[in-house]
Tab-separated table of C-alpha atoms in Angstrom:
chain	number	residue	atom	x	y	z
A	22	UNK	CA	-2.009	-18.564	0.134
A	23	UNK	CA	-2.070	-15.653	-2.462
A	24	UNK	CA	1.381	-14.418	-2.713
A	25	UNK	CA	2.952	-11.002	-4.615
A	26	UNK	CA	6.621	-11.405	-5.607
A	27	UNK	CA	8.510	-8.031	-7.030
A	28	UNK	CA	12.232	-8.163	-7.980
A	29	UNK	CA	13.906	-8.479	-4.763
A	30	UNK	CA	16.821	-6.979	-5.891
A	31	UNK	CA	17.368	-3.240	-6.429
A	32	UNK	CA	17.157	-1.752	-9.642
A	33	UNK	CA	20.137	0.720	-11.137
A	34	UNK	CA	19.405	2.133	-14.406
A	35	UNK	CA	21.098	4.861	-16.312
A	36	UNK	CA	18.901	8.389	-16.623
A	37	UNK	CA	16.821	7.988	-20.190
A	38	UNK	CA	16.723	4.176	-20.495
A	39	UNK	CA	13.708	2.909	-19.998
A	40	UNK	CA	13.429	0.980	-16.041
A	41	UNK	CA	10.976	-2.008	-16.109
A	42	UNK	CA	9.494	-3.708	-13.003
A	43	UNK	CA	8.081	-6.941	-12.550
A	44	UNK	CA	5.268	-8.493	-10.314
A	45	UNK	CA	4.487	-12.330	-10.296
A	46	UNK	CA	1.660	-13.601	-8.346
A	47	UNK	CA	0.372	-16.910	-7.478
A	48	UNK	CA	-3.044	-18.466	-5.888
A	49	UNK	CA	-5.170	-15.304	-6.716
A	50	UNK	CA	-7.106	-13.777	-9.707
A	51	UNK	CA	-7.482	-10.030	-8.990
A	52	UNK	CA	-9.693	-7.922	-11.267
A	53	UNK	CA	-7.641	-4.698	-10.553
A	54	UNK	CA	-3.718	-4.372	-10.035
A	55	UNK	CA	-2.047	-0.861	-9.039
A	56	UNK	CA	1.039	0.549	-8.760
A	57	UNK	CA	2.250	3.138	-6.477
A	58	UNK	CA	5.467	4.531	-5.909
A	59	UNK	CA	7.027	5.415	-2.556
A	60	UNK	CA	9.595	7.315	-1.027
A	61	UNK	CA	11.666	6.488	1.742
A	62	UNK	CA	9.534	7.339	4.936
A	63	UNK	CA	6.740	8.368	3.370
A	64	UNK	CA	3.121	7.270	2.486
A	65	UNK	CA	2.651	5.273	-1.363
A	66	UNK	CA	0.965	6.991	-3.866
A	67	UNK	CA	-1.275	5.867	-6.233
A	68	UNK	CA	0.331	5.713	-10.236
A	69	UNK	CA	-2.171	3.524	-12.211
A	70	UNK	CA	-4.820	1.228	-12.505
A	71	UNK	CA	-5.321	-1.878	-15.124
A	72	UNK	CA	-7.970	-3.829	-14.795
A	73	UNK	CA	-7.728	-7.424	-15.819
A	74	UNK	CA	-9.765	-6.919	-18.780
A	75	UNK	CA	-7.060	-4.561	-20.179
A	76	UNK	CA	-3.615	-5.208	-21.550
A	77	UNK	CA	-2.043	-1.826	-21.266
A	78	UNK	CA	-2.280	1.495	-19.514
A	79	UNK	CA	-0.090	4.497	-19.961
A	80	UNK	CA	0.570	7.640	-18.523
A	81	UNK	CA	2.684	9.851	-19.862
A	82	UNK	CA	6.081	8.263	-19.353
A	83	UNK	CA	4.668	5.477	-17.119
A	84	UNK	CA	3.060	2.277	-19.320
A	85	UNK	CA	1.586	-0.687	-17.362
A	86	UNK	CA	0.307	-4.219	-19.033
A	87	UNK	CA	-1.410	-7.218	-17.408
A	88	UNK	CA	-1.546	-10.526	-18.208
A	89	UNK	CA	-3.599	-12.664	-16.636
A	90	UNK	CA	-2.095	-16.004	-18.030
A	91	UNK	CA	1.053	-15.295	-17.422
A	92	UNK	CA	-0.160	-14.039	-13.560
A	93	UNK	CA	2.196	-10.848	-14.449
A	94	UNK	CA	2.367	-7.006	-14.195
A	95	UNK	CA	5.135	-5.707	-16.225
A	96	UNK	CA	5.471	-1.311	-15.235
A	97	UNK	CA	7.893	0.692	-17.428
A	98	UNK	CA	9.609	4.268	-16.553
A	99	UNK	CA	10.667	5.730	-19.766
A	100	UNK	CA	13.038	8.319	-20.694
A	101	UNK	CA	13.351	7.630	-16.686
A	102	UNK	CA	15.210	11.021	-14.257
A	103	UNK	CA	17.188	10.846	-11.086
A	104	UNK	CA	13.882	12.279	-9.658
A	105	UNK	CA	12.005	8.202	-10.359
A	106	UNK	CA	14.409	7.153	-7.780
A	107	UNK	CA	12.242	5.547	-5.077
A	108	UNK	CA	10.357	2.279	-4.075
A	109	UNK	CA	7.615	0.803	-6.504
A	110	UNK	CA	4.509	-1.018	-5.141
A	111	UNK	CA	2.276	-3.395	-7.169
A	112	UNK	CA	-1.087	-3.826	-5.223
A	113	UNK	CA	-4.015	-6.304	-6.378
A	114	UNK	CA	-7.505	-6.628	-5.722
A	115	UNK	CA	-10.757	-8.502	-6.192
A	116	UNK	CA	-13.839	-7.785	-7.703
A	117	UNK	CA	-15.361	-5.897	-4.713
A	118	UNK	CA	-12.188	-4.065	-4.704
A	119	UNK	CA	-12.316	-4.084	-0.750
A	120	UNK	CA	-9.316	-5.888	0.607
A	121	UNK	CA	-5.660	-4.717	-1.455
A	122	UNK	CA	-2.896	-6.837	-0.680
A	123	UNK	CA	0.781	-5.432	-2.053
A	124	UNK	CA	4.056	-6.718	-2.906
A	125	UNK	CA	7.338	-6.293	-1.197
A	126	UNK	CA	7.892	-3.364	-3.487
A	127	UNK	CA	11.433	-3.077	-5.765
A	128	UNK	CA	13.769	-0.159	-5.130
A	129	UNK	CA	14.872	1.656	-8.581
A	130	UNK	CA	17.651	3.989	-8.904
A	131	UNK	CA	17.918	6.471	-11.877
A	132	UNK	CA	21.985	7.521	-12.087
A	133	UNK	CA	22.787	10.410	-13.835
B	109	UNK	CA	-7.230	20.680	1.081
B	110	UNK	CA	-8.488	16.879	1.724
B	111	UNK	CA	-6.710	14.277	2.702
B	112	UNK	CA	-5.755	11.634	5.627
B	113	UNK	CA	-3.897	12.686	8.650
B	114	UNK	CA	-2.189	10.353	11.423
B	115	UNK	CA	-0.960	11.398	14.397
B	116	UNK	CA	1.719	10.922	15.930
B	117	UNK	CA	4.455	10.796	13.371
B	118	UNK	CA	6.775	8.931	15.850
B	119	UNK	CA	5.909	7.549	19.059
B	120	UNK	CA	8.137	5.329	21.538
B	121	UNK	CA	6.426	2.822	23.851
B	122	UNK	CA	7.204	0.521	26.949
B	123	UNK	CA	6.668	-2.797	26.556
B	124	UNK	CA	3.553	-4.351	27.963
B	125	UNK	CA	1.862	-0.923	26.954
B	126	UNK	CA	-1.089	-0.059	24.599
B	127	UNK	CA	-1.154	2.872	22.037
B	128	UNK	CA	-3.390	4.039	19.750
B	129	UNK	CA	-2.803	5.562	16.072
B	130	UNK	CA	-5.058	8.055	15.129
B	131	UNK	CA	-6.089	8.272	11.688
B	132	UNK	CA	-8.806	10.805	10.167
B	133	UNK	CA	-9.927	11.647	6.722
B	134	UNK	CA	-11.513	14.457	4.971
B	135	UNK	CA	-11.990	13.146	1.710
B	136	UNK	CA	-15.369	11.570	2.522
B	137	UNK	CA	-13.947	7.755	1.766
B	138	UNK	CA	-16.255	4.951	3.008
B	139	UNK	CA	-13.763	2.684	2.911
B	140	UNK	CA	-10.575	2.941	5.617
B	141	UNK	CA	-7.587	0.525	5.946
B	142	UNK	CA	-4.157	-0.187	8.235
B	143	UNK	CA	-1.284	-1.716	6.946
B	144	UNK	CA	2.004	-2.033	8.691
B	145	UNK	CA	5.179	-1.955	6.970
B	146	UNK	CA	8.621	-3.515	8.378
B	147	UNK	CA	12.115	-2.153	7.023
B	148	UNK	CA	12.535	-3.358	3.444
B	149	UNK	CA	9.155	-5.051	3.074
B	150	UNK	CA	5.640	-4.784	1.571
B	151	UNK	CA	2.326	-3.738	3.047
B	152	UNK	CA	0.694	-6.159	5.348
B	153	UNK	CA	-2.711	-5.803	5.989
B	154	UNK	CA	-4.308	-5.388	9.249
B	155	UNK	CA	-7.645	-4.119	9.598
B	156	UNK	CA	-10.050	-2.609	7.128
B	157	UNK	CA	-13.736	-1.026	7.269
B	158	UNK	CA	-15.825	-0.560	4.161
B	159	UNK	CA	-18.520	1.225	6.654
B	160	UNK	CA	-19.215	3.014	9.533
B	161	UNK	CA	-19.584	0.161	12.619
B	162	UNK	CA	-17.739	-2.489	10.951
B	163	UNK	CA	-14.600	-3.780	10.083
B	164	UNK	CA	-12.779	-7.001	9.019
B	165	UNK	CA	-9.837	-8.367	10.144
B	166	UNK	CA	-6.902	-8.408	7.244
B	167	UNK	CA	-3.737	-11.380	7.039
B	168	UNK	CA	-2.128	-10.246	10.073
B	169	UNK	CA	-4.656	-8.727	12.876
B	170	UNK	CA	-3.785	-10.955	15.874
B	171	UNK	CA	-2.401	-8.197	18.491
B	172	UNK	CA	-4.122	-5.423	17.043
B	173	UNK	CA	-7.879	-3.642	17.708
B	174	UNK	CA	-9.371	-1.094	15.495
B	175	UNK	CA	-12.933	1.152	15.740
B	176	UNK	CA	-14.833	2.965	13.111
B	177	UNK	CA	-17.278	4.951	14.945
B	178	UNK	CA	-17.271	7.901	12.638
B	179	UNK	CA	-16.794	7.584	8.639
B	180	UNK	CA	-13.874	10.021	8.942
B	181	UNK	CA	-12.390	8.384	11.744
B	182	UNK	CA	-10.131	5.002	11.788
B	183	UNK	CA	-8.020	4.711	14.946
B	184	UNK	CA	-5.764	1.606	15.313
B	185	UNK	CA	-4.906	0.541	19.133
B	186	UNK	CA	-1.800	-1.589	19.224
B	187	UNK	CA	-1.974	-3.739	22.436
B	188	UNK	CA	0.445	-5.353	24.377
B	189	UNK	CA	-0.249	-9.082	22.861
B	190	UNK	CA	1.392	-7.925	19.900
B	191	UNK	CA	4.616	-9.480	19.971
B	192	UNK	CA	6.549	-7.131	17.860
B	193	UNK	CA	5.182	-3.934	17.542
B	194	UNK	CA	8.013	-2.159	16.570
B	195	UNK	CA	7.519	-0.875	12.604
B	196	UNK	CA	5.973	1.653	10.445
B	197	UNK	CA	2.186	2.109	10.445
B	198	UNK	CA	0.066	3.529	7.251
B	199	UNK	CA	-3.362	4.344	7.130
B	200	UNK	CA	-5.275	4.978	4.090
B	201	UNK	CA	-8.371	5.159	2.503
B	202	UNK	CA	-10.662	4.751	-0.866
B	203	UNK	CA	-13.993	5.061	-1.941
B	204	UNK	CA	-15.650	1.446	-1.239
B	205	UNK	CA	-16.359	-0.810	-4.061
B	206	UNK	CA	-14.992	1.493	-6.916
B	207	UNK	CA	-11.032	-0.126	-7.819
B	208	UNK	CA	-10.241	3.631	-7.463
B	209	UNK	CA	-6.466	4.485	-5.788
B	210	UNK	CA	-5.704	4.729	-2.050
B	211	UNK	CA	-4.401	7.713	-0.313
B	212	UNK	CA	-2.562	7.146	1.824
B	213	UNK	CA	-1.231	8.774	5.131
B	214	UNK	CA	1.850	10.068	5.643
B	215	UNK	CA	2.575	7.360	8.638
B	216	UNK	CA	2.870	6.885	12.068
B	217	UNK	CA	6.435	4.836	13.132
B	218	UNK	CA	6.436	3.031	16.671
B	219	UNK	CA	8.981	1.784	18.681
B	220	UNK	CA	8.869	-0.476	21.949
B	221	UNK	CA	11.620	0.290	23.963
């Protein structure tokens, strides 16, 4: 069965270092992967979109790459602030982009 | 402003009882989606509609019943064959076929006394 695996354990990083997350997946071939970030409580929301025709996106501090061989997502907070403290969610999906499927999501904490 | 709303935030049920989540949009999305969400965990999908009058069951339906009689409107009944109801309940929606984003809701938690 297709199956998402993020680092299970939490992630503590000192502010300004640069926080990367990782998602694995196995027995699927998505043509889109997200990321979303969520706090506690609240709804995700959306962060980026690669598509598995691209190696890397990047938004402002936020940089995402894809590779396909590997079946891995690699997301990087740089310069990263107490205020990137939350929950990170890697999502993939097919072609027809219709059913999304996420990961258990990895909790990051930025220490001052 | 646009957006999805779901109603109620919390809600606290008997067991052996059925509720239903509401969930509406404004944002004109075709396509609509539940996921539920247990304490530490992922999303796990339960229904989702790409059009008005239908819907598709997602990995873990068994318990649950949804309707999409309206584009705007997604309501998720959670009946009493669901063993463990008890978790945190997200509704959100994108515009079908496109690999655009999806907005979310802000949630609806339930609890079976």
């Amino acid at each position: 069965s297709q199956k998402i695996e993020q680092n299970s354990e939490a992630l503590n990083i000192q502010e300004g270092k640069t926080a990367t997350l990782t998602c694995n997946y196995t027995n699927y071939s998505p043509a889109y992967l997200q990321w979303y970030r969520q706090d506690p409580g609240r709804g995700p929301v959306f962060l980026l979109l690669i598509r598995e025709n691209e190696k890397e996106k990047r938004k402002e501090r936020l940089k995402v790459t894809f590779d396909t061989t590997l079946k891995q997502s690699l997301f990087h907070i740089t310069a990263s602030q107490p205020a990137d403290s939350a929950t990170y969610l890697c999502a993939l999906a097919g072609s027809s982009a219709s059913k999304i499927i996420f990961g258990s999501g990895t909790r990051l904490s930025i220490r001052p | 402003d646009g957006g999805i709303t779901q109603s109620p935030k919390y809600l606290f049920r008997k067991e052996g009882q059925n509720v239903t989540l509401s969930c509406e949009q404004n944002l004109n999305h075709d396509a609509m989606y539940w996921y539920r969400q247990d304490p530490g965990q992922g999303l796990r999908l339960i229904y989702y509609s790409q059009i008005v009058n239908d819907f598709q069951k997602g990995d873990i339906a068994e318990g649950y019943s949804v309707s999409r009689e309206k584009k705007e409107s997604f309501p998720l009944t959670v009946t009493s064959a669901q063993k463990n109801p008890t978790a945190f309940y997200l509704c959100a929606s994108s515009i079908f076929g496109r690999p655009g984003e999806l907005f979310f809701g802000e949630g609806s938690r339930l609890t079976v006394l």
